[in-house]
Structures are given as C-alpha cells and as structure tokens.
Amino acid sequence: MNWKNVLIVGAVTLLPISMMAQANILNAKKPEEIGKKTEQQIAADNDAPLEYGYVDDRDILWSKTVWEIIDLDQRVNFPLYYPLDTIDIGKDRRSLYDVLLKNIKNGELTDVYVDSYFTEKRKFSDLEATLKKKDTTDMGYEQLNAGEALSPEYINEREISAADIEEYRIKGIWYFDKRQGELKYRLLGIAPVAPDVNFIDDESMDAQDNKVPLFWVWYPSAREILHKAKVFNQQNSAQPISFDMLLNARRFNGTIYKEDNVQGDRVINEYIADNALFQLLESDRIKESIRDREQDMWAY
C-alpha cells in the first residue's frame, strides 16, 4: 500500500464523528430525503424492541429490588446526556430527557408517575410546575403597584432543559430464574433528576440537597418509544444503538442508593450519614451480595 492510499484511509477513518449515519443517506438525491424511508424499506426493516419473555412467579427462586443513581458526570454515561445543542444536528439525535419529555407532551407516553412506587399518575399539565417557573422582577411589581400593565421584559421564565439534568434514578429487580438457571435483571422505572426549578440558580442552596426527581416513567411502557430513539455509537457511527438496548444491556454505571428492606426501603444515606466513603462501600456491599447470591445457587 503506497502513501496515497494510506492518507485516504486515514482521512476516512478520522472523519468527524458528528457525521452520523442516517437512514437512507446513501440513496437520497436531495438533502431533504435524508432520514426518509420508502414504504418498502420500512416493511423490510421490521424493527421492534426485543420482547420480554414471560416469567411465572413460581419460576422466581429469589429476587431483590434496588434503586440506582446514574451520574451523568461519568464518561460512560454520556450517551444518556448528550447532545445538548440540537440546532446543528439531525432530528434523530436527542438526549434521553428530550425523548421522554417530547413523548409526554404529545401523549405518546402516558405511564408517568410521582414516585418509584407507581401509585399516582401524572399528566404533562401536572408536571409544568415542576419543570418551569415564572417570576416577576422588582420593576414589574412597581408597575403593578402603580396600576400599570405588567411589561413582558419584567417577567423571568426558567425551564428545565436537558443541560440541567444531573443524573437519572432507576428502579429494577434482580431475580434468579430457576427455569433458565441464571440471574437476570429487569428495569422497572426511570426518572430524570435536576435541581429544583425554584432554586436552580440560587448558589446558596446545597447542590446535593437541591436535586429532585422530576417524574418517574414506567419503563416497560416506554420501550417502544426508546427503541425508536437512537444513541450515538462511538465505535461505529453506521450502527447506532437505541436507548432501550443501552438500558436493558446495562451499558452504564449505576450506584445503588436504596434496596427493599424491612425498614420501609430505607435509603443508604439515612443509616450511614455524612460519610460518602462508607455510603459507597455499602452500595458495593449490596451489589456484591447480589452477585454472590448467583454463585451460591450453584453451591452444593
């Protein structure tokens, strides 16, 4: 191979990763046709999320429910956070929060709840107070006190965006399927977490205490939506993966912060207070106990 061929191969390899492969891009005659498939292509794709198999209660030999935090500051969790600026990229690339919020707004995603026990449903109209705030400045109050109409420039509006999401909380169950003879995991719920919108720009607030779950989504009902939403694949931009595949395959790093227990599912930081190291060690202890359970199943 001569130097000319080497340079060509290198140039192709180092193309910007922002040039993510899109549907029908090689067959498009105009830029407007990128991402639009013909009816024949759609029928041939037969693309759907892999269905969960039926698990009878009698087949569950052992189970444990855990709650985890997915910290978006960790590099391995970046696919759930980015992209933030969606102006210069295609419509097929959105952050997980944007995908969830868009489908809640348009009514496609209806199984939205207040907490991780999924007892009280919420509509988008019920979430607006959690997602945005509207304040009147001092000059605005002076206008109102003077009997004048409030000017729009004296109204401050702030809305939670994808850039404000700091972590995700997930709820799932580890169980040992005696029919299959293996330990499995099933994701049950997911919640985006951001600072309280009423104090989001208040630097006097403790950042850790200011985090609140915005809403909880019953994950099985969101699988079809998350399967259609694709995540950028850094290893091969021609083969993006879906959010559903990423989450079900546990291609993220999560830290256990709660497990089901006799104390009413007590959170770790309630019985190990003011010691982040011991809290992390307790989280690792719970994780190791789940792994050891699988090994103990095969011990005679």
mmCIF file of C-alpha atoms in Angstrom:
data_model
loop_
_atom_site.group_PDB
_atom_site.id
_atom_site.type_symbol
_atom_site.label_atom_id
_atom_site.label_comp_id
_atom_site.label_asym_id
_atom_site.label_seq_id
_atom_site.Cartn_x
_atom_site.Cartn_y
_atom_site.Cartn_z
ATOM 1 C CA MET A 1 0.000 0.000 0.000
ATOM 2 C CA ASN A 2 1.508 3.339 -1.065
ATOM 3 C CA TRP A 3 1.392 6.578 0.917
ATOM 4 C CA LYS A 4 -1.511 7.907 -1.134
ATOM 5 C CA ASN A 5 -3.728 5.001 -0.115
ATOM 6 C CA VAL A 6 -2.604 5.344 3.498
ATOM 7 C CA LEU A 7 -3.611 9.006 3.534
ATOM 8 C CA ILE A 8 -7.011 8.214 2.017
ATOM 9 C CA VAL A 9 -7.712 5.502 4.583
ATOM 10 C CA GLY A 10 -6.597 7.796 7.391
ATOM 11 C CA ALA A 11 -8.806 10.642 6.180
ATOM 12 C CA VAL A 12 -11.839 8.382 6.030
ATOM 13 C CA THR A 13 -11.088 6.993 9.486
ATOM 14 C CA LEU A 14 -10.756 10.442 11.041
ATOM 15 C CA LEU A 15 -13.961 11.904 9.672
ATOM 16 C CA PRO A 16 -15.825 13.979 12.289
ATOM 17 C CA ILE A 17 -17.980 11.792 14.468
ATOM 18 C CA SER A 18 -20.768 14.342 14.071
ATOM 19 C CA MET A 19 -21.342 12.923 10.573
ATOM 20 C CA MET A 20 -23.505 10.187 11.997
ATOM 21 C CA ALA A 21 -25.019 7.790 9.539
ATOM 22 C CA GLN A 22 -28.684 8.447 8.919
ATOM 23 C CA ALA A 23 -31.426 6.416 7.339
ATOM 24 C CA ASN A 24 -31.364 6.382 3.545
ATOM 25 C CA ILE A 25 -28.428 8.819 3.361
ATOM 26 C CA LEU A 26 -26.706 6.914 0.539
ATOM 27 C CA ASN A 27 -29.900 6.763 -1.539
ATOM 28 C CA ALA A 28 -31.007 10.370 -1.046
ATOM 29 C CA LYS A 29 -30.983 12.548 -4.164
ATOM 30 C CA LYS A 30 -31.616 15.695 -2.110
ATOM 31 C CA PRO A 31 -30.766 16.634 1.483
ATOM 32 C CA GLU A 32 -34.497 16.715 2.266
ATOM 33 C CA GLU A 33 -34.713 12.981 1.550
ATOM 34 C CA ILE A 34 -32.192 12.037 4.266
ATOM 35 C CA GLY A 35 -33.873 10.090 7.025
ATOM 36 C CA LYS A 36 -36.980 9.303 4.971
ATOM 37 C CA LYS A 37 -37.505 5.666 4.104
ATOM 38 C CA THR A 38 -39.807 4.263 1.482
ATOM 39 C CA GLU A 39 -42.728 2.035 2.465
ATOM 40 C CA GLN A 40 -40.809 -0.964 1.135
ATOM 41 C CA GLN A 41 -37.816 -0.127 3.331
ATOM 42 C CA ILE A 42 -39.991 0.303 6.407
ATOM 43 C CA ALA A 43 -41.714 -3.026 5.761
ATOM 44 C CA ALA A 44 -38.367 -4.754 5.267
ATOM 45 C CA ASP A 45 -36.854 -3.334 8.463
ATOM 46 C CA ASN A 46 -39.384 -5.000 10.805
ATOM 47 C CA ASP A 47 -37.671 -3.094 13.587
ATOM 48 C CA ALA A 48 -39.107 -3.570 17.098
ATOM 49 C CA PRO A 49 -37.714 -3.956 20.615
ATOM 50 C CA LEU A 50 -36.987 -7.482 21.759
ATOM 51 C CA GLU A 51 -39.966 -8.609 23.796
ATOM 52 C CA TYR A 52 -39.519 -9.686 27.395
ATOM 53 C CA GLY A 53 -40.156 -13.346 27.974
ATOM 54 C CA TYR A 54 -42.945 -14.414 30.290
ATOM 55 C CA VAL A 55 -41.703 -15.196 33.796
ATOM 56 C CA ASP A 56 -44.042 -17.084 36.087
ATOM 57 C CA ASP A 57 -43.921 -16.226 39.777
ATOM 58 C CA ARG A 58 -43.157 -19.863 40.532
ATOM 59 C CA ASP A 59 -40.005 -19.631 38.420
ATOM 60 C CA ILE A 60 -38.545 -16.819 40.535
ATOM 61 C CA LEU A 61 -36.395 -18.542 43.129
ATOM 62 C CA TRP A 62 -35.053 -15.296 44.625
ATOM 63 C CA SER A 63 -35.348 -11.561 43.902
ATOM 64 C CA LYS A 64 -34.226 -8.183 45.207
ATOM 65 C CA THR A 65 -35.412 -4.717 44.166
ATOM 66 C CA VAL A 66 -32.779 -1.985 44.033
ATOM 67 C CA TRP A 67 -32.714 1.714 43.202
ATOM 68 C CA GLU A 68 -29.649 3.158 41.466
ATOM 69 C CA ILE A 69 -28.212 6.551 40.544
ATOM 70 C CA ILE A 70 -26.732 7.056 37.069
ATOM 71 C CA ASP A 71 -24.366 10.016 37.426
ATOM 72 C CA LEU A 72 -24.187 11.928 34.137
ATOM 73 C CA ASP A 73 -20.775 13.373 35.036
ATOM 74 C CA GLN A 74 -19.250 9.961 34.366
ATOM 75 C CA ARG A 75 -17.966 9.487 30.834
ATOM 76 C CA VAL A 76 -19.562 6.067 30.392
ATOM 77 C CA ASN A 77 -22.984 7.684 30.991
ATOM 78 C CA PHE A 78 -22.523 10.495 28.446
ATOM 79 C CA PRO A 79 -24.795 8.822 25.823
ATOM 80 C CA LEU A 80 -27.753 9.472 28.148
ATOM 81 C CA TYR A 81 -26.853 13.165 28.482
ATOM 82 C CA TYR A 82 -25.743 14.364 25.054
ATOM 83 C CA PRO A 83 -26.459 16.024 22.670
ATOM 84 C CA LEU A 84 -27.463 19.296 24.317
ATOM 85 C CA ASP A 85 -27.306 21.649 21.328
ATOM 86 C CA THR A 86 -29.775 20.199 18.828
ATOM 87 C CA ILE A 87 -29.753 23.073 16.338
ATOM 88 C CA ASP A 88 -26.961 21.837 14.071
ATOM 89 C CA ILE A 89 -27.653 18.084 14.157
ATOM 90 C CA GLY A 90 -30.353 15.828 12.786
ATOM 91 C CA LYS A 91 -33.717 15.234 14.411
ATOM 92 C CA ASP A 92 -32.796 11.610 15.042
ATOM 93 C CA ARG A 93 -30.271 12.588 17.735
ATOM 94 C CA ARG A 94 -31.683 13.755 21.051
ATOM 95 C CA SER A 95 -30.807 13.285 24.705
ATOM 96 C CA LEU A 96 -32.829 10.836 26.772
ATOM 97 C CA TYR A 97 -34.588 13.667 28.636
ATOM 98 C CA ASP A 98 -35.707 15.299 25.392
ATOM 99 C CA VAL A 99 -37.081 11.976 24.146
ATOM 100 C CA LEU A 100 -39.058 11.378 27.339
ATOM 101 C CA LEU A 101 -40.399 14.926 27.625
ATOM 102 C CA LYS A 102 -41.400 15.147 23.964
ATOM 103 C CA ASN A 103 -43.457 11.959 24.171
ATOM 104 C CA ILE A 104 -45.071 13.020 27.442
ATOM 105 C CA LYS A 105 -46.101 16.287 25.788
ATOM 106 C CA ASN A 106 -47.604 14.661 22.692
ATOM 107 C CA GLY A 107 -49.410 11.996 24.714
ATOM 108 C CA GLU A 108 -47.448 9.009 23.411
ATOM 109 C CA LEU A 109 -46.051 8.307 26.867
ATOM 110 C CA THR A 110 -48.796 8.185 29.472
ATOM 111 C CA ASP A 111 -47.438 5.968 32.255
ATOM 112 C CA VAL A 112 -45.816 8.826 34.194
ATOM 113 C CA TYR A 113 -45.893 8.784 38.000
ATOM 114 C CA VAL A 114 -44.983 10.842 41.038
ATOM 115 C CA ASP A 115 -42.604 8.335 42.643
ATOM 116 C CA SER A 116 -40.944 4.979 42.084
ATOM 117 C CA TYR A 117 -43.870 3.032 43.550
ATOM 118 C CA PHE A 118 -46.079 3.989 40.597
ATOM 119 C CA THR A 119 -49.224 4.668 42.602
ATOM 120 C CA GLU A 120 -50.121 8.197 41.489
ATOM 121 C CA LYS A 121 -50.206 9.133 37.801
ATOM 122 C CA ARG A 122 -49.290 12.500 36.366
ATOM 123 C CA LYS A 123 -50.146 14.298 33.118
ATOM 124 C CA PHE A 124 -47.928 16.882 31.463
ATOM 125 C CA SER A 125 -50.140 19.669 32.788
ATOM 126 C CA ASP A 126 -49.433 18.390 36.300
ATOM 127 C CA LEU A 127 -45.681 18.458 35.676
ATOM 128 C CA GLU A 128 -45.433 22.033 34.423
ATOM 129 C CA ALA A 129 -44.994 23.442 37.941
ATOM 130 C CA THR A 130 -42.028 21.085 38.403
ATOM 131 C CA LEU A 131 -40.448 21.821 35.027
ATOM 132 C CA LYS A 132 -40.730 25.603 34.773
ATOM 133 C CA LYS A 133 -41.112 28.738 36.860
ATOM 134 C CA LYS A 134 -42.168 32.305 36.167
ATOM 135 C CA ASP A 135 -41.060 35.216 38.349
ATOM 136 C CA THR A 136 -41.825 38.923 38.319
ATOM 137 C CA THR A 137 -38.924 41.312 38.907
ATOM 138 C CA ASP A 138 -38.992 44.214 41.363
ATOM 139 C CA MET A 139 -39.590 46.637 38.495
ATOM 140 C CA GLY A 140 -42.574 44.539 37.496
ATOM 141 C CA TYR A 141 -44.068 44.772 40.978
ATOM 142 C CA GLU A 142 -43.590 48.515 40.876
ATOM 143 C CA GLN A 143 -45.591 48.599 37.634
ATOM 144 C CA LEU A 144 -48.361 46.514 39.173
ATOM 145 C CA ASN A 145 -48.442 48.682 42.321
ATOM 146 C CA ALA A 146 -48.720 51.767 40.127
ATOM 147 C CA GLY A 147 -51.752 50.269 38.404
ATOM 148 C CA GLU A 148 -49.919 49.748 35.111
ATOM 149 C CA ALA A 149 -49.916 46.687 32.876
ATOM 150 C CA LEU A 150 -47.024 44.333 33.500
ATOM 151 C CA SER A 151 -44.373 44.570 30.762
ATOM 152 C CA PRO A 152 -43.039 41.268 29.354
ATOM 153 C CA GLU A 153 -39.402 42.280 29.975
ATOM 154 C CA TYR A 154 -40.085 42.263 33.711
ATOM 155 C CA ILE A 155 -41.074 38.585 33.685
ATOM 156 C CA ASN A 156 -38.321 35.995 34.158
ATOM 157 C CA GLU A 157 -39.057 32.490 32.896
ATOM 158 C CA ARG A 158 -36.893 29.461 33.586
ATOM 159 C CA GLU A 159 -37.493 25.948 32.287
ATOM 160 C CA ILE A 160 -35.645 22.714 32.972
ATOM 161 C CA SER A 161 -33.722 21.628 29.867
ATOM 162 C CA ALA A 162 -31.602 18.603 29.003
ATOM 163 C CA ALA A 163 -28.493 20.514 30.107
ATOM 164 C CA ASP A 164 -29.898 20.776 33.657
ATOM 165 C CA ILE A 165 -30.299 17.020 34.119
ATOM 166 C CA GLU A 166 -27.576 15.850 36.504
ATOM 167 C CA GLU A 167 -28.463 12.202 36.957
ATOM 168 C CA TYR A 168 -31.055 9.506 36.379
ATOM 169 C CA ARG A 169 -32.543 7.275 39.015
ATOM 170 C CA ILE A 170 -33.663 3.822 38.028
ATOM 171 C CA LYS A 171 -35.584 1.085 39.779
ATOM 172 C CA GLY A 172 -35.081 -2.524 38.829
ATOM 173 C CA ILE A 173 -35.319 -6.047 40.122
ATOM 174 C CA TRP A 174 -32.630 -8.729 40.164
ATOM 175 C CA TYR A 175 -34.096 -12.227 40.160
ATOM 176 C CA PHE A 176 -32.924 -15.780 39.777
ATOM 177 C CA ASP A 177 -34.898 -17.637 37.132
ATOM 178 C CA LYS A 178 -34.793 -21.289 38.129
ATOM 179 C CA ARG A 179 -36.172 -22.377 34.747
ATOM 180 C CA GLN A 180 -33.332 -20.663 32.890
ATOM 181 C CA GLY A 181 -30.873 -21.236 35.720
ATOM 182 C CA GLU A 182 -29.429 -17.715 35.730
ATOM 183 C CA LEU A 183 -29.544 -14.355 37.453
ATOM 184 C CA LYS A 184 -31.381 -11.689 35.439
ATOM 185 C CA TYR A 185 -32.225 -8.005 35.705
ATOM 186 C CA ARG A 186 -35.444 -6.258 34.722
ATOM 187 C CA LEU A 187 -35.658 -2.461 34.590
ATOM 188 C CA LEU A 188 -38.937 -1.157 36.025
ATOM 189 C CA GLY A 189 -38.718 2.632 36.160
ATOM 190 C CA ILE A 190 -36.540 5.614 35.299
ATOM 191 C CA ALA A 191 -36.567 9.235 36.478
ATOM 192 C CA PRO A 192 -34.566 12.291 35.357
ATOM 193 C CA VAL A 193 -33.131 14.288 38.247
ATOM 194 C CA ALA A 194 -32.402 18.026 38.174
ATOM 195 C CA PRO A 195 -32.116 20.920 40.639
ATOM 196 C CA ASP A 196 -35.410 22.280 41.947
ATOM 197 C CA VAL A 197 -36.541 24.753 39.305
ATOM 198 C CA ASN A 198 -37.477 27.288 42.013
ATOM 199 C CA PHE A 199 -33.886 27.352 43.337
ATOM 200 C CA ILE A 200 -31.950 26.251 40.257
ATOM 201 C CA ASP A 201 -29.929 29.484 40.010
ATOM 202 C CA ASP A 202 -29.605 30.010 43.759
ATOM 203 C CA GLU A 203 -25.942 29.415 44.630
ATOM 204 C CA SER A 204 -26.677 29.483 48.359
ATOM 205 C CA MET A 205 -28.521 26.153 48.096
ATOM 206 C CA ASP A 206 -26.626 22.923 48.670
ATOM 207 C CA ALA A 207 -26.345 21.296 45.240
ATOM 208 C CA GLN A 208 -26.747 17.796 46.648
ATOM 209 C CA ASP A 209 -29.868 18.595 48.672
ATOM 210 C CA ASN A 210 -31.418 20.564 45.810
ATOM 211 C CA LYS A 211 -31.777 17.573 43.448
ATOM 212 C CA VAL A 212 -35.311 16.294 42.826
ATOM 213 C CA PRO A 213 -36.700 13.561 40.542
ATOM 214 C CA LEU A 214 -38.882 15.376 38.003
ATOM 215 C CA PHE A 215 -41.113 12.354 37.279
ATOM 216 C CA TRP A 216 -40.961 8.569 37.152
ATOM 217 C CA VAL A 217 -41.665 6.639 33.948
ATOM 218 C CA TRP A 218 -42.882 3.038 33.985
ATOM 219 C CA TYR A 219 -40.150 1.626 31.770
ATOM 220 C CA PRO A 220 -41.913 -1.333 30.055
ATOM 221 C CA SER A 221 -44.476 1.027 28.502
ATOM 222 C CA ALA A 222 -41.712 3.329 27.216
ATOM 223 C CA ARG A 223 -39.703 0.629 25.442
ATOM 224 C CA GLU A 224 -41.224 1.172 22.001
ATOM 225 C CA ILE A 225 -40.511 4.911 22.204
ATOM 226 C CA LEU A 226 -36.958 4.427 23.461
ATOM 227 C CA HIS A 227 -36.292 1.806 20.798
ATOM 228 C CA LYS A 228 -37.020 4.328 18.053
ATOM 229 C CA ALA A 229 -34.717 6.923 19.655
ATOM 230 C CA LYS A 230 -31.099 6.193 18.765
ATOM 231 C CA VAL A 231 -27.891 6.729 20.707
ATOM 232 C CA PHE A 232 -24.650 7.685 19.005
ATOM 233 C CA ASN A 233 -22.290 4.725 18.733
ATOM 234 C CA GLN A 234 -18.702 5.961 19.109
ATOM 235 C CA GLN A 235 -17.305 2.682 17.816
ATOM 236 C CA ASN A 236 -19.370 2.621 14.620
ATOM 237 C CA SER A 237 -21.491 5.596 13.575
ATOM 238 C CA ALA A 238 -23.165 3.480 10.871
ATOM 239 C CA GLN A 239 -24.748 1.291 13.526
ATOM 240 C CA PRO A 240 -26.399 3.461 16.223
ATOM 241 C CA ILE A 241 -27.983 1.701 19.157
ATOM 242 C CA SER A 242 -31.280 2.524 20.807
ATOM 243 C CA PHE A 243 -31.864 3.848 24.317
ATOM 244 C CA ASP A 244 -33.823 0.679 25.029
ATOM 245 C CA MET A 245 -30.888 -1.518 24.041
ATOM 246 C CA LEU A 246 -28.441 0.595 26.036
ATOM 247 C CA LEU A 247 -30.518 0.492 29.230
ATOM 248 C CA ASN A 248 -31.531 -3.170 29.016
ATOM 249 C CA ALA A 249 -27.930 -4.189 28.359
ATOM 250 C CA ARG A 250 -26.866 -2.053 31.361
ATOM 251 C CA ARG A 251 -24.295 -0.160 29.325
ATOM 252 C CA PHE A 252 -23.996 2.451 32.047
ATOM 253 C CA ASN A 253 -22.504 2.800 35.501
ATOM 254 C CA GLY A 254 -25.008 2.916 38.354
ATOM 255 C CA THR A 255 -24.590 3.259 42.117
ATOM 256 C CA ILE A 256 -27.140 1.609 44.403
ATOM 257 C CA TYR A 257 -28.661 4.097 46.825
ATOM 258 C CA LYS A 258 -31.573 2.020 48.137
ATOM 259 C CA GLU A 259 -32.772 -1.575 48.366
ATOM 260 C CA ASP A 260 -36.020 -3.117 49.527
ATOM 261 C CA ASN A 261 -35.687 -3.797 53.242
ATOM 262 C CA VAL A 262 -37.653 -4.215 56.436
ATOM 263 C CA GLN A 263 -37.168 -0.527 57.341
ATOM 264 C CA GLY A 264 -39.526 0.601 54.604
ATOM 265 C CA ASP A 265 -36.920 0.637 51.818
ATOM 266 C CA ARG A 266 -34.652 2.923 53.809
ATOM 267 C CA VAL A 267 -32.105 4.911 51.773
ATOM 268 C CA ILE A 268 -28.420 4.247 52.449
ATOM 269 C CA ASN A 269 -27.645 7.826 53.492
ATOM 270 C CA GLU A 270 -30.319 7.578 56.200
ATOM 271 C CA TYR A 271 -28.441 4.952 58.176
ATOM 272 C CA ILE A 272 -24.935 5.953 57.051
ATOM 273 C CA ALA A 273 -24.970 9.728 57.339
ATOM 274 C CA ASP A 274 -22.258 12.270 56.497
ATOM 275 C CA ASN A 275 -19.787 9.716 55.212
ATOM 276 C CA ALA A 276 -19.657 9.406 51.428
ATOM 277 C CA LEU A 277 -16.955 6.706 51.508
ATOM 278 C CA PHE A 278 -18.939 4.394 53.788
ATOM 279 C CA GLN A 279 -22.073 5.012 51.715
ATOM 280 C CA LEU A 280 -20.200 3.920 48.580
ATOM 281 C CA LEU A 281 -18.842 0.862 50.380
ATOM 282 C CA GLU A 282 -22.371 -0.043 51.481
ATOM 283 C CA SER A 283 -23.561 0.283 47.892
ATOM 284 C CA ASP A 284 -20.766 -2.036 46.764
ATOM 285 C CA ARG A 285 -21.656 -4.475 49.559
ATOM 286 C CA ILE A 286 -25.249 -4.713 48.297
ATOM 287 C CA LYS A 287 -24.009 -5.215 44.741
ATOM 288 C CA GLU A 288 -21.603 -7.958 45.814
ATOM 289 C CA SER A 289 -24.322 -9.696 47.840
ATOM 290 C CA ILE A 290 -26.440 -9.922 44.670
ATOM 291 C CA ARG A 291 -23.533 -11.390 42.706
ATOM 292 C CA ASP A 292 -22.729 -13.837 45.495
ATOM 293 C CA ARG A 293 -26.342 -14.981 45.507
ATOM 294 C CA GLU A 294 -25.941 -16.273 41.954
ATOM 295 C CA GLN A 295 -22.765 -18.153 42.916
ATOM 296 C CA ASP A 296 -24.441 -19.619 45.994
ATOM 297 C CA MET A 297 -27.236 -21.028 43.863
ATOM 298 C CA TRP A 298 -24.736 -23.450 42.331
ATOM 299 C CA ALA A 299 -23.041 -24.391 45.622
ATOM 300 C CA TYR A 300 -23.950 -27.807 46.939
#
